[in-house]
CSV table of C-alpha atoms and ligand atoms in Angstrom, one decimal:
chain,number,residue,atom,x,y,z
Z,262,UNK,CA,1.7,17.6,16.5
Z,263,UNK,CA,4.1,17.3,13.6
Z,264,UNK,CA,3.2,14.2,11.5
Z,265,UNK,CA,5.5,11.1,10.6
Z,266,UNK,CA,3.9,9.0,7.9
Z,267,UNK,CA,5.4,5.8,7.5
Z,268,UNK,CA,4.1,3.0,4.7
Z,269,UNK,CA,5.0,0.6,2.3
Z,270,UNK,CA,4.4,-2.2,0.0
Z,271,UNK,CA,6.3,-5.9,-0.5
Z,272,UNK,CA,7.6,-6.3,-3.7
Z,273,UNK,CA,5.7,-9.5,-4.9
Z,274,UNK,CA,4.4,-7.8,-8.1
Z,275,UNK,CA,3.6,-4.4,-9.9
Z,276,UNK,CA,1.3,-2.2,-8.3
Z,277,UNK,CA,-2.2,-1.9,-9.9
Z,278,UNK,CA,-5.1,0.8,-10.0
Z,279,UNK,CA,-6.2,-1.0,-6.6
Z,280,UNK,CA,-3.1,-0.1,-4.9
Z,281,UNK,CA,-3.5,3.2,-6.5
Z,282,UNK,CA,-6.8,4.5,-5.6
Z,283,UNK,CA,-6.8,2.4,-2.2
Z,284,UNK,CA,-3.4,4.1,-1.0
Z,285,UNK,CA,-1.0,5.6,-3.5
Z,286,UNK,CA,-2.9,8.3,-4.3
Z,287,UNK,CA,-3.8,9.3,-0.7
Z,288,UNK,CA,0.1,9.2,-0.2
Z,289,UNK,CA,0.9,11.5,-3.1
Z,290,UNK,CA,-1.9,14.1,-1.6
Z,291,UNK,CA,-0.1,13.6,2.0
Z,292,UNK,CA,3.2,14.1,0.4
Z,293,UNK,CA,1.8,17.5,-1.1
Z,294,UNK,CA,0.4,18.6,1.9
Z,295,UNK,CA,3.7,18.2,4.2
Z,296,UNK,CA,4.3,20.8,6.8
Z,297,UNK,CA,8.2,21.8,7.3
Z,298,UNK,CA,8.0,19.8,10.7
Z,299,UNK,CA,6.4,16.9,8.9
Z,300,UNK,CA,8.2,13.5,7.6
Z,301,UNK,CA,7.3,10.9,5.3
Z,302,UNK,CA,8.9,7.4,4.6
Z,303,UNK,CA,7.7,5.3,1.6
Z,304,UNK,CA,9.2,1.6,2.0
Z,305,UNK,CA,9.6,-1.1,-0.1
Z,306,UNK,CA,8.9,-4.3,2.0
Z,307,UNK,CA,11.5,-6.7,0.6
Z,308,UNK,CA,12.3,-8.6,3.8
Z,309,UNK,CA,8.4,-8.9,4.7
Z,310,UNK,CA,8.1,-10.1,1.0
Z,311,UNK,CA,10.4,-12.9,1.7
Z,312,UNK,CA,8.3,-14.5,4.6
Z,313,UNK,CA,6.4,-16.3,2.0
Z,314,UNK,CA,9.0,-16.3,-0.9
Z,315,UNK,CA,12.1,-17.6,0.7
Z,316,UNK,CA,12.6,-19.9,-2.2
Z,317,UNK,CA,12.0,-17.2,-4.5
Z,318,UNK,CA,14.2,-14.3,-4.0
Z,319,UNK,CA,14.7,-13.5,-7.6
Z,320,UNK,CA,10.9,-12.6,-7.6
Z,321,UNK,CA,11.5,-9.9,-4.8
Z,322,UNK,CA,14.7,-8.6,-6.3
Z,323,UNK,CA,12.7,-8.2,-9.6
Z,324,UNK,CA,9.9,-6.6,-8.2
Z,325,UNK,CA,11.7,-4.4,-6.1
Z,326,UNK,CA,12.5,-2.2,-8.8
Z,327,UNK,CA,9.1,-2.5,-10.6
Z,328,UNK,CA,7.6,-1.2,-7.2
Z,329,UNK,CA,10.3,1.8,-7.1
Z,330,UNK,CA,9.2,2.8,-10.5
Z,331,UNK,CA,5.5,2.7,-9.6
Z,332,UNK,CA,6.1,4.9,-6.9
Z,333,UNK,CA,7.9,7.4,-8.7
Z,334,UNK,CA,5.6,7.0,-11.7
Z,335,UNK,CA,2.4,7.8,-9.4
Z,336,UNK,CA,4.6,11.0,-8.3
Z,337,UNK,CA,6.2,10.2,-4.9
Z,338,UNK,CA,8.9,12.6,-5.1
Z,339,UNK,CA,12.3,11.7,-3.3
Z,340,UNK,CA,12.8,15.4,-2.6
Z,341,UNK,CA,9.9,15.4,-0.2
Z,342,UNK,CA,9.5,11.6,0.7
Z,343,UNK,CA,12.3,9.2,2.0
Z,344,UNK,CA,11.9,5.9,-0.2
Z,345,UNK,CA,13.8,3.3,1.1
Z,346,UNK,CA,14.5,-0.5,1.0
Z,347,UNK,CA,13.5,-2.5,4.2
Z,348,UNK,CA,16.8,-4.8,4.1
Z,349,UNK,CA,18.8,-1.9,3.8
Z,350,UNK,CA,17.9,-0.9,7.4
Z,351,UNK,CA,18.9,-3.8,9.6
Z,352,UNK,CA,18.1,-1.8,12.8
Z,353,UNK,CA,14.4,-2.8,11.8
Z,354,UNK,CA,15.4,-6.5,12.4
Z,355,UNK,CA,16.6,-5.7,15.8
Z,356,UNK,CA,13.5,-4.1,16.8
Z,357,UNK,CA,11.6,-6.8,15.6
Z,358,UNK,CA,13.6,-9.5,17.7
Z,359,UNK,CA,12.5,-7.3,20.9
Z,360,UNK,CA,9.0,-7.1,19.9
Z,361,UNK,CA,8.6,-10.9,19.8
Z,362,UNK,CA,8.6,-11.1,23.4
Z,363,UNK,CA,5.5,-8.7,23.5
Z,364,UNK,CA,3.3,-10.7,21.7
Z,365,UNK,CA,2.0,-14.3,21.9
Z,366,UNK,CA,1.8,-16.8,19.1
Z,367,UNK,CA,-1.9,-17.4,19.7
Z,368,UNK,CA,-2.6,-13.8,19.5
Z,369,UNK,CA,-0.9,-13.7,16.0
Z,370,UNK,CA,-2.6,-16.9,14.8
Z,371,UNK,CA,-5.9,-15.1,15.7
Z,372,UNK,CA,-4.9,-12.0,13.5
Z,373,UNK,CA,-7.8,-11.9,11.1
Z,374,UNK,CA,-5.8,-10.2,8.1
Z,375,UNK,CA,-2.8,-13.0,8.9
Z,376,UNK,CA,-5.1,-16.1,9.0
Z,377,UNK,CA,-6.9,-15.1,5.6
Z,378,UNK,CA,-3.6,-14.8,4.0
Z,379,UNK,CA,-2.5,-18.0,5.6
Z,380,UNK,CA,-5.8,-19.6,4.0
Z,381,UNK,CA,-5.2,-17.7,0.9
Z,382,UNK,CA,-1.5,-19.1,0.5
Z,383,UNK,CA,-2.3,-22.7,1.4
Z,384,UNK,CA,0.3,-23.0,3.9
Z,385,UNK,CA,-1.6,-26.0,5.6
Z,386,UNK,CA,0.6,-26.5,8.6
Z,387,UNK,CA,3.4,-25.5,7.2
Z,388,UNK,CA,3.3,-21.6,8.3
Z,389,UNK,CA,7.0,-19.8,7.8
Z,390,UNK,CA,7.4,-18.3,11.4
Z,391,UNK,CA,8.4,-15.3,9.4
Z,392,UNK,CA,5.3,-14.9,7.9
Z,393,UNK,CA,2.8,-15.7,11.1
Z,394,UNK,CA,5.0,-12.8,12.8
Z,395,UNK,CA,5.2,-10.3,10.0
Z,396,UNK,CA,2.8,-7.9,12.0
Z,397,UNK,CA,5.6,-8.0,14.5
Z,398,UNK,CA,8.1,-6.8,12.0
Z,399,UNK,CA,5.7,-4.3,10.7
Z,400,UNK,CA,5.5,-2.6,14.0
Z,401,UNK,CA,9.3,-2.4,14.1
Z,402,UNK,CA,8.9,-0.7,10.6
Z,403,UNK,CA,6.7,2.0,12.1
Z,404,UNK,CA,7.7,2.6,15.5
Z,405,UNK,CA,11.6,2.9,14.4
Z,406,UNK,CA,10.5,6.2,12.8
Z,407,UNK,CA,8.1,7.3,15.5
Z,408,UNK,CA,5.2,7.2,12.7
Z,409,UNK,CA,2.0,8.4,13.7
Z,410,UNK,CA,0.1,8.1,10.5
Z,411,UNK,CA,0.2,5.0,8.5
Z,412,UNK,CA,-1.8,5.1,4.9
Z,413,UNK,CA,-2.6,1.6,4.2
Z,414,UNK,CA,-5.5,-0.4,2.6
Z,415,UNK,CA,-8.4,-1.6,4.5
Z,416,UNK,CA,-7.0,-5.1,4.5
Z,417,UNK,CA,-4.1,-4.1,6.7
Z,418,UNK,CA,-6.3,-2.9,9.6
Z,419,UNK,CA,-6.3,-5.6,11.8
Z,420,UNK,CA,-2.3,-5.7,11.2
Z,421,UNK,CA,-2.1,-2.0,12.6
Z,422,UNK,CA,-4.2,-2.7,15.6
Z,423,UNK,CA,-1.7,-5.3,16.2
Z,424,UNK,CA,1.0,-3.1,16.1
Z,425,UNK,CA,-0.8,-0.6,18.4
Z,426,UNK,CA,-1.1,-3.6,21.0
Z,427,UNK,CA,2.5,-4.0,21.1
Z,428,UNK,CA,3.3,-0.3,21.4
Z,429,UNK,CA,1.0,-0.2,24.8
Z,430,UNK,CA,2.7,-3.1,25.7
Z,431,UNK,CA,6.1,-1.8,25.5
Z,432,UNK,CA,5.1,1.5,27.0
Z,433,UNK,CA,3.7,-0.3,29.9
Z,434,UNK,CA,6.5,-2.5,30.4
Z,435,UNK,CA,9.5,-0.2,29.9
Z,436,UNK,CA,8.9,3.5,29.1
Z,437,UNK,CA,5.9,5.4,27.5
Z,438,UNK,CA,8.3,6.6,24.1
Z,439,UNK,CA,6.7,4.8,21.4
Z,440,UNK,CA,3.8,6.3,19.8
Z,441,UNK,CA,0.4,4.1,18.9
Z,442,UNK,CA,0.3,4.7,15.2
Z,443,UNK,CA,-3.3,5.5,13.3
Z,444,UNK,CA,-4.3,4.2,9.8
Z,445,UNK,CA,-5.4,6.6,7.2
Z,446,UNK,CA,-7.9,5.3,4.9
Z,447,UNK,CA,-9.1,7.1,1.5
Z,448,UNK,CA,-12.1,9.1,2.3
Z,449,UNK,CA,-14.0,7.7,-1.0
Z,450,UNK,CA,-15.4,4.4,0.4
Z,451,UNK,CA,-15.4,2.7,-3.2
Z,452,UNK,CA,-11.7,3.2,-3.1
Z,453,UNK,CA,-11.5,1.0,-0.2
Z,454,UNK,CA,-11.5,-2.5,-2.0
Z,455,UNK,CA,-11.7,-2.4,-5.8
Z,456,UNK,CA,-12.7,-6.1,-6.8
Z,457,UNK,CA,-11.0,-7.4,-10.0
Z,458,UNK,CA,-12.0,-7.4,-13.5
Z,459,UNK,CA,-14.0,-10.7,-12.9
Z,460,UNK,CA,-16.0,-8.9,-9.9
Z,461,UNK,CA,-14.8,-11.4,-7.5
Z,462,UNK,CA,-12.3,-11.1,-5.2
Z,463,UNK,CA,-10.0,-8.2,-4.7
Z,464,UNK,CA,-7.8,-6.9,-7.4
Z,465,UNK,CA,-4.4,-9.2,-7.3
Z,466,UNK,CA,-1.7,-10.4,-9.1
Z,467,UNK,CA,-2.1,-14.2,-8.2
Z,468,UNK,CA,-5.8,-14.1,-9.5
Z,469,UNK,CA,-4.7,-12.4,-12.7
Z,470,UNK,CA,-7.6,-9.8,-12.2
Z,471,UNK,CA,-5.7,-6.5,-12.1
Z,472,UNK,CA,-4.9,-3.2,-14.6
Z,473,UNK,CA,-1.6,-2.4,-13.7
Z,474,UNK,CA,-0.1,1.1,-13.5
Z,475,UNK,CA,2.4,0.1,-16.4
Z,476,UNK,CA,-0.5,-1.2,-18.6
Z,477,UNK,CA,-0.3,0.0,-22.2
Z,478,UNK,CA,-3.7,1.7,-23.3
Z,479,UNK,CA,-4.4,-1.3,-25.1
Z,480,UNK,CA,-4.1,-3.7,-22.4
Z,481,UNK,CA,-6.4,-1.5,-20.3
Z,482,UNK,CA,-8.9,-1.3,-23.2
Z,483,UNK,CA,-8.8,-5.2,-23.5
Z,484,UNK,CA,-9.2,-5.8,-20.0
Z,485,UNK,CA,-12.1,-3.4,-19.6
Z,486,UNK,CA,-13.9,-4.8,-22.5
Z,487,UNK,CA,-13.6,-8.5,-20.6
Z,488,UNK,CA,-14.7,-6.8,-17.4
Z,489,UNK,CA,-17.7,-8.3,-15.6
Z,490,UNK,CA,-21.2,-6.3,-15.9
Z,491,UNK,CA,-24.4,-7.6,-15.1
Z,492,UNK,CA,-25.0,-11.2,-16.7
Z,493,UNK,CA,-28.8,-10.2,-17.4
Z,494,UNK,CA,-28.2,-7.1,-19.1
Z,495,UNK,CA,-28.2,-8.5,-22.7
Z,496,UNK,CA,-29.7,-6.2,-25.1
Z,497,UNK,CA,-29.3,-2.6,-24.8
Z,498,UNK,CA,-33.0,-2.1,-24.0
Z,499,UNK,CA,-32.8,-4.6,-21.0
Z,500,UNK,CA,-32.8,-2.8,-17.3
Z,501,UNK,CA,-29.4,-3.4,-15.8
Z,502,UNK,CA,-28.2,-3.8,-12.5
Z,503,UNK,CA,-25.6,-1.4,-10.7
Z,504,UNK,CA,-25.0,-3.6,-7.7
Z,505,UNK,CA,-21.7,-5.9,-8.2
Z,506,UNK,CA,-21.4,-4.4,-11.5
Z,507,UNK,CA,-17.7,-4.0,-11.8
Z,508,UNK,CA,-17.7,-1.3,-14.4
Z,509,UNK,CA,-19.9,1.1,-11.9
Z,510,UNK,CA,-17.6,0.1,-9.3
Z,511,UNK,CA,-14.9,1.3,-11.0
Z,512,UNK,CA,-16.4,4.8,-11.9
Z,513,UNK,CA,-17.3,5.3,-8.5
Z,514,UNK,CA,-13.4,5.2,-7.6
Z,515,UNK,CA,-12.1,7.1,-10.8
Z,516,UNK,CA,-15.0,9.4,-11.5
Z,517,UNK,CA,-13.9,13.0,-10.7
Z,518,UNK,CA,-16.0,16.6,-11.3
Z,519,UNK,CA,-14.8,17.1,-14.9
Z,520,UNK,CA,-15.0,13.3,-16.1
Z,521,UNK,CA,-18.7,13.9,-17.6
Z,522,UNK,CA,-18.0,17.2,-19.0
Z,523,UNK,CA,-14.7,15.6,-21.1
Z,524,UNK,CA,-15.8,12.5,-22.1
Z,525,UNK,CA,-19.7,12.2,-21.7
Z,526,UNK,CA,-21.2,15.6,-21.6
Z,527,UNK,CA,-24.9,14.0,-22.2
Z,528,UNK,CA,-24.9,13.0,-18.5
Z,529,UNK,CA,-24.4,15.5,-15.5
Z,530,UNK,CA,-23.0,13.0,-13.3
Z,531,UNK,CA,-22.6,9.3,-12.2
Z,532,UNK,CA,-26.0,9.2,-10.9
Z,533,UNK,CA,-27.9,10.1,-14.0
Z,534,UNK,CA,-25.8,7.5,-15.8
Z,535,UNK,CA,-26.6,4.9,-13.0
Z,536,UNK,CA,-30.3,5.9,-13.3
Z,537,UNK,CA,-30.3,5.5,-17.3
Z,538,UNK,CA,-28.5,1.8,-16.7
Z,539,UNK,CA,-31.2,0.7,-14.4
Z,540,UNK,CA,-33.9,1.8,-16.7
Z,541,UNK,CA,-32.6,0.3,-19.9
Z,542,UNK,CA,-31.2,1.7,-22.8
Z,543,UNK,CA,-27.8,2.2,-22.0
Z,544,UNK,CA,-25.4,-0.4,-23.4
Z,545,UNK,CA,-22.4,-1.8,-21.6
Z,546,UNK,CA,-20.0,-0.8,-24.5
Z,547,UNK,CA,-20.6,2.7,-23.8
Z,548,UNK,CA,-20.3,2.8,-20.1
Z,549,UNK,CA,-17.1,0.8,-20.9
Z,550,UNK,CA,-15.4,3.1,-23.1
Z,551,UNK,CA,-16.2,5.9,-20.6
Z,552,UNK,CA,-14.5,4.1,-18.3
Z,553,UNK,CA,-11.4,3.9,-20.4
Z,554,UNK,CA,-11.1,7.1,-21.0
Z,555,UNK,CA,-11.5,8.1,-17.5
Z,556,UNK,CA,-8.9,5.9,-16.5
Z,557,UNK,CA,-6.9,6.3,-19.2
Z,558,UNK,CA,-6.7,10.3,-18.4
Z,559,UNK,CA,-5.6,9.3,-14.9
Z,560,UNK,CA,-3.0,6.6,-16.2
Z,561,UNK,CA,-1.2,8.4,-19.1
Z,562,UNK,CA,0.9,10.7,-17.1
Z,563,UNK,CA,1.7,7.8,-14.8
Z,564,UNK,CA,2.8,5.4,-17.4
Z,565,UNK,CA,5.1,8.1,-19.1
Z,566,UNK,CA,6.9,9.0,-15.9
Z,567,UNK,CA,7.2,5.3,-15.6
Z,568,UNK,CA,8.8,5.2,-18.9
Z,569,UNK,CA,11.1,8.1,-18.4
Z,570,UNK,CA,12.6,6.6,-15.0
Z,571,UNK,CA,12.7,3.2,-16.7
Z,572,UNK,CA,15.1,4.6,-19.0
Z,573,UNK,CA,17.7,5.4,-16.2
Z,574,UNK,CA,17.4,2.5,-13.8
Z,575,UNK,CA,20.8,3.5,-12.0
Z,576,UNK,CA,19.3,6.9,-11.2
Z,577,UNK,CA,16.5,5.0,-9.7
Z,578,UNK,CA,18.6,2.8,-7.8
Z,579,UNK,CA,20.6,6.0,-6.6
Z,580,UNK,CA,17.4,7.2,-5.2
Z,581,UNK,CA,16.7,4.1,-3.2
Z,582,UNK,CA,20.2,3.9,-1.7
Z,583,UNK,CA,20.2,7.4,-0.7
Z,584,UNK,CA,16.7,7.1,1.0
Z,585,UNK,CA,18.0,4.1,2.7
Z,586,UNK,CA,21.0,5.9,4.4
Z,587,UNK,CA,18.6,8.7,5.8
Z,588,UNK,CA,16.3,6.0,7.0
Z,589,UNK,CA,19.1,4.3,8.6
Z,590,UNK,CA,20.3,7.3,10.4
Z,591,UNK,CA,16.8,7.9,12.0
Z,592,UNK,CA,16.2,4.2,12.9
Z,593,UNK,CA,19.7,3.9,14.4
Z,594,UNK,CA,19.0,7.1,16.6
Z,595,UNK,CA,15.3,5.5,17.8
Z,596,UNK,CA,17.1,2.3,18.3
Z,597,UNK,CA,19.3,3.8,20.9
Z,598,UNK,CA,16.5,5.6,22.7
Z,599,UNK,CA,14.7,2.3,22.6
Z,600,UNK,CA,17.3,0.4,24.1
Z,601,UNK,CA,17.7,2.8,26.9
Z,602,UNK,CA,13.9,2.7,27.3
Z,603,UNK,CA,14.4,-1.2,28.0
Z,604,UNK,CA,17.4,-0.6,30.2
Z,605,UNK,CA,20.0,-2.3,28.0
Z,606,UNK,CA,22.3,0.2,26.9
Z,607,UNK,CA,24.9,-1.1,28.9
Z,608,UNK,CA,27.6,0.9,27.4
Z,609,UNK,CA,26.2,4.6,27.6
Z,610,UNK,CA,25.6,3.6,31.1
Z,611,UNK,CA,29.2,1.8,31.8
Z,612,UNK,CA,30.9,5.1,30.3
Z,613,UNK,CA,28.8,7.7,31.9
Z,614,UNK,CA,29.6,6.3,35.4
Z,615,UNK,CA,32.9,6.4,34.8
Z,616,UNK,CA,33.1,10.3,34.1
D,153,LIG,N1,1.9,-5.0,4.8
D,153,LIG,C1,2.4,-4.3,3.7
D,153,LIG,C2,1.9,-4.9,2.7
D,153,LIG,O1,1.1,-6.0,2.3
D,153,LIG,C3,4.0,-4.0,3.7
D,153,LIG,C4,4.4,-2.9,4.9
D,153,LIG,C5,5.3,-3.6,5.4
D,153,LIG,C6,4.0,-1.8,5.7
D,153,LIG,N2,5.8,-2.7,6.4
D,153,LIG,C7,4.7,-1.7,6.9
D,153,LIG,C8,3.0,-1.0,5.3
D,153,LIG,C9,4.5,-0.7,7.3
D,153,LIG,C10,2.6,0.0,6.3
D,153,LIG,C11,3.4,0.3,7.2
D,153,LIG,O2,2.2,-4.6,1.3
């Protein structure tokens, strides 16, 4: 079966290295392995971002272009992948409206991801209806393109499960035309949930604990130097703890075959480095310097590409508009099939019977 891949991000902030290892890197790999019949869509989910930013549209607007720059910077290639803006494809809203009837309010309220986001955002009793129902609109995003694979972060699994339920309901009520989408997670488990610099919650803009793809080398260095390690590892000779040590959690996510050879040849691999740290005699400064080198090597080409695209924002907007036109044509065609399955394609039927 050919692959149809769809994913996206809410433009509420620049993308950070948690997004990178958790999903963006995976997407670039998928893009580079596409077969001739495969399709891949990456969507900037501005409409979804508005579900909790109705009073701050400017924030969404400002970040739309930042996210587009981040996409191009990591190597998403508009000649291989359709990059588009959610609100530029109004068919998605129409799919959403019909899906609303296939899910109950209580089921949405029980969705673990939605539930924890509601708590985190401190809506109290004032949950925007649009926010509560974002899994429904996300189902529209996926099914409008017949996507079968959805590369997302681990936190989105519960939302995807909800999409699968809606698909099953649609298929059993009307006609079995929709595909149940599957999540694609990174294979390196330490990439699933990169903690923030403080080692606490996950990396996020609102907590101010993130390293951004657009950060300068100096910013990255300063942030790494402030990172949480083992509070009881005071002297270099003290034995240190690896568990919960943010620097090592990041190394788990970023170190590759050549990292040691290139930057720390006195160790063969991460296990050796960890052993030394546990025994004592290895200082945080040295480990942090290594992390900086590894990270900076990965971020340098990304930063350079970002700066290049940032000098020509008109070209970036053109990429987004062209992508949106392409995406819209596909969503439109699928909407006609969808309405046929629901038996509400009145006109097509009317004119067919006249012939
Ligand atoms: N919910 C995703 C996020 O939090 C964004 C998104 C919107 C999405 N529609 C999607 C992801 C469809 C995957 C598929 O950033």
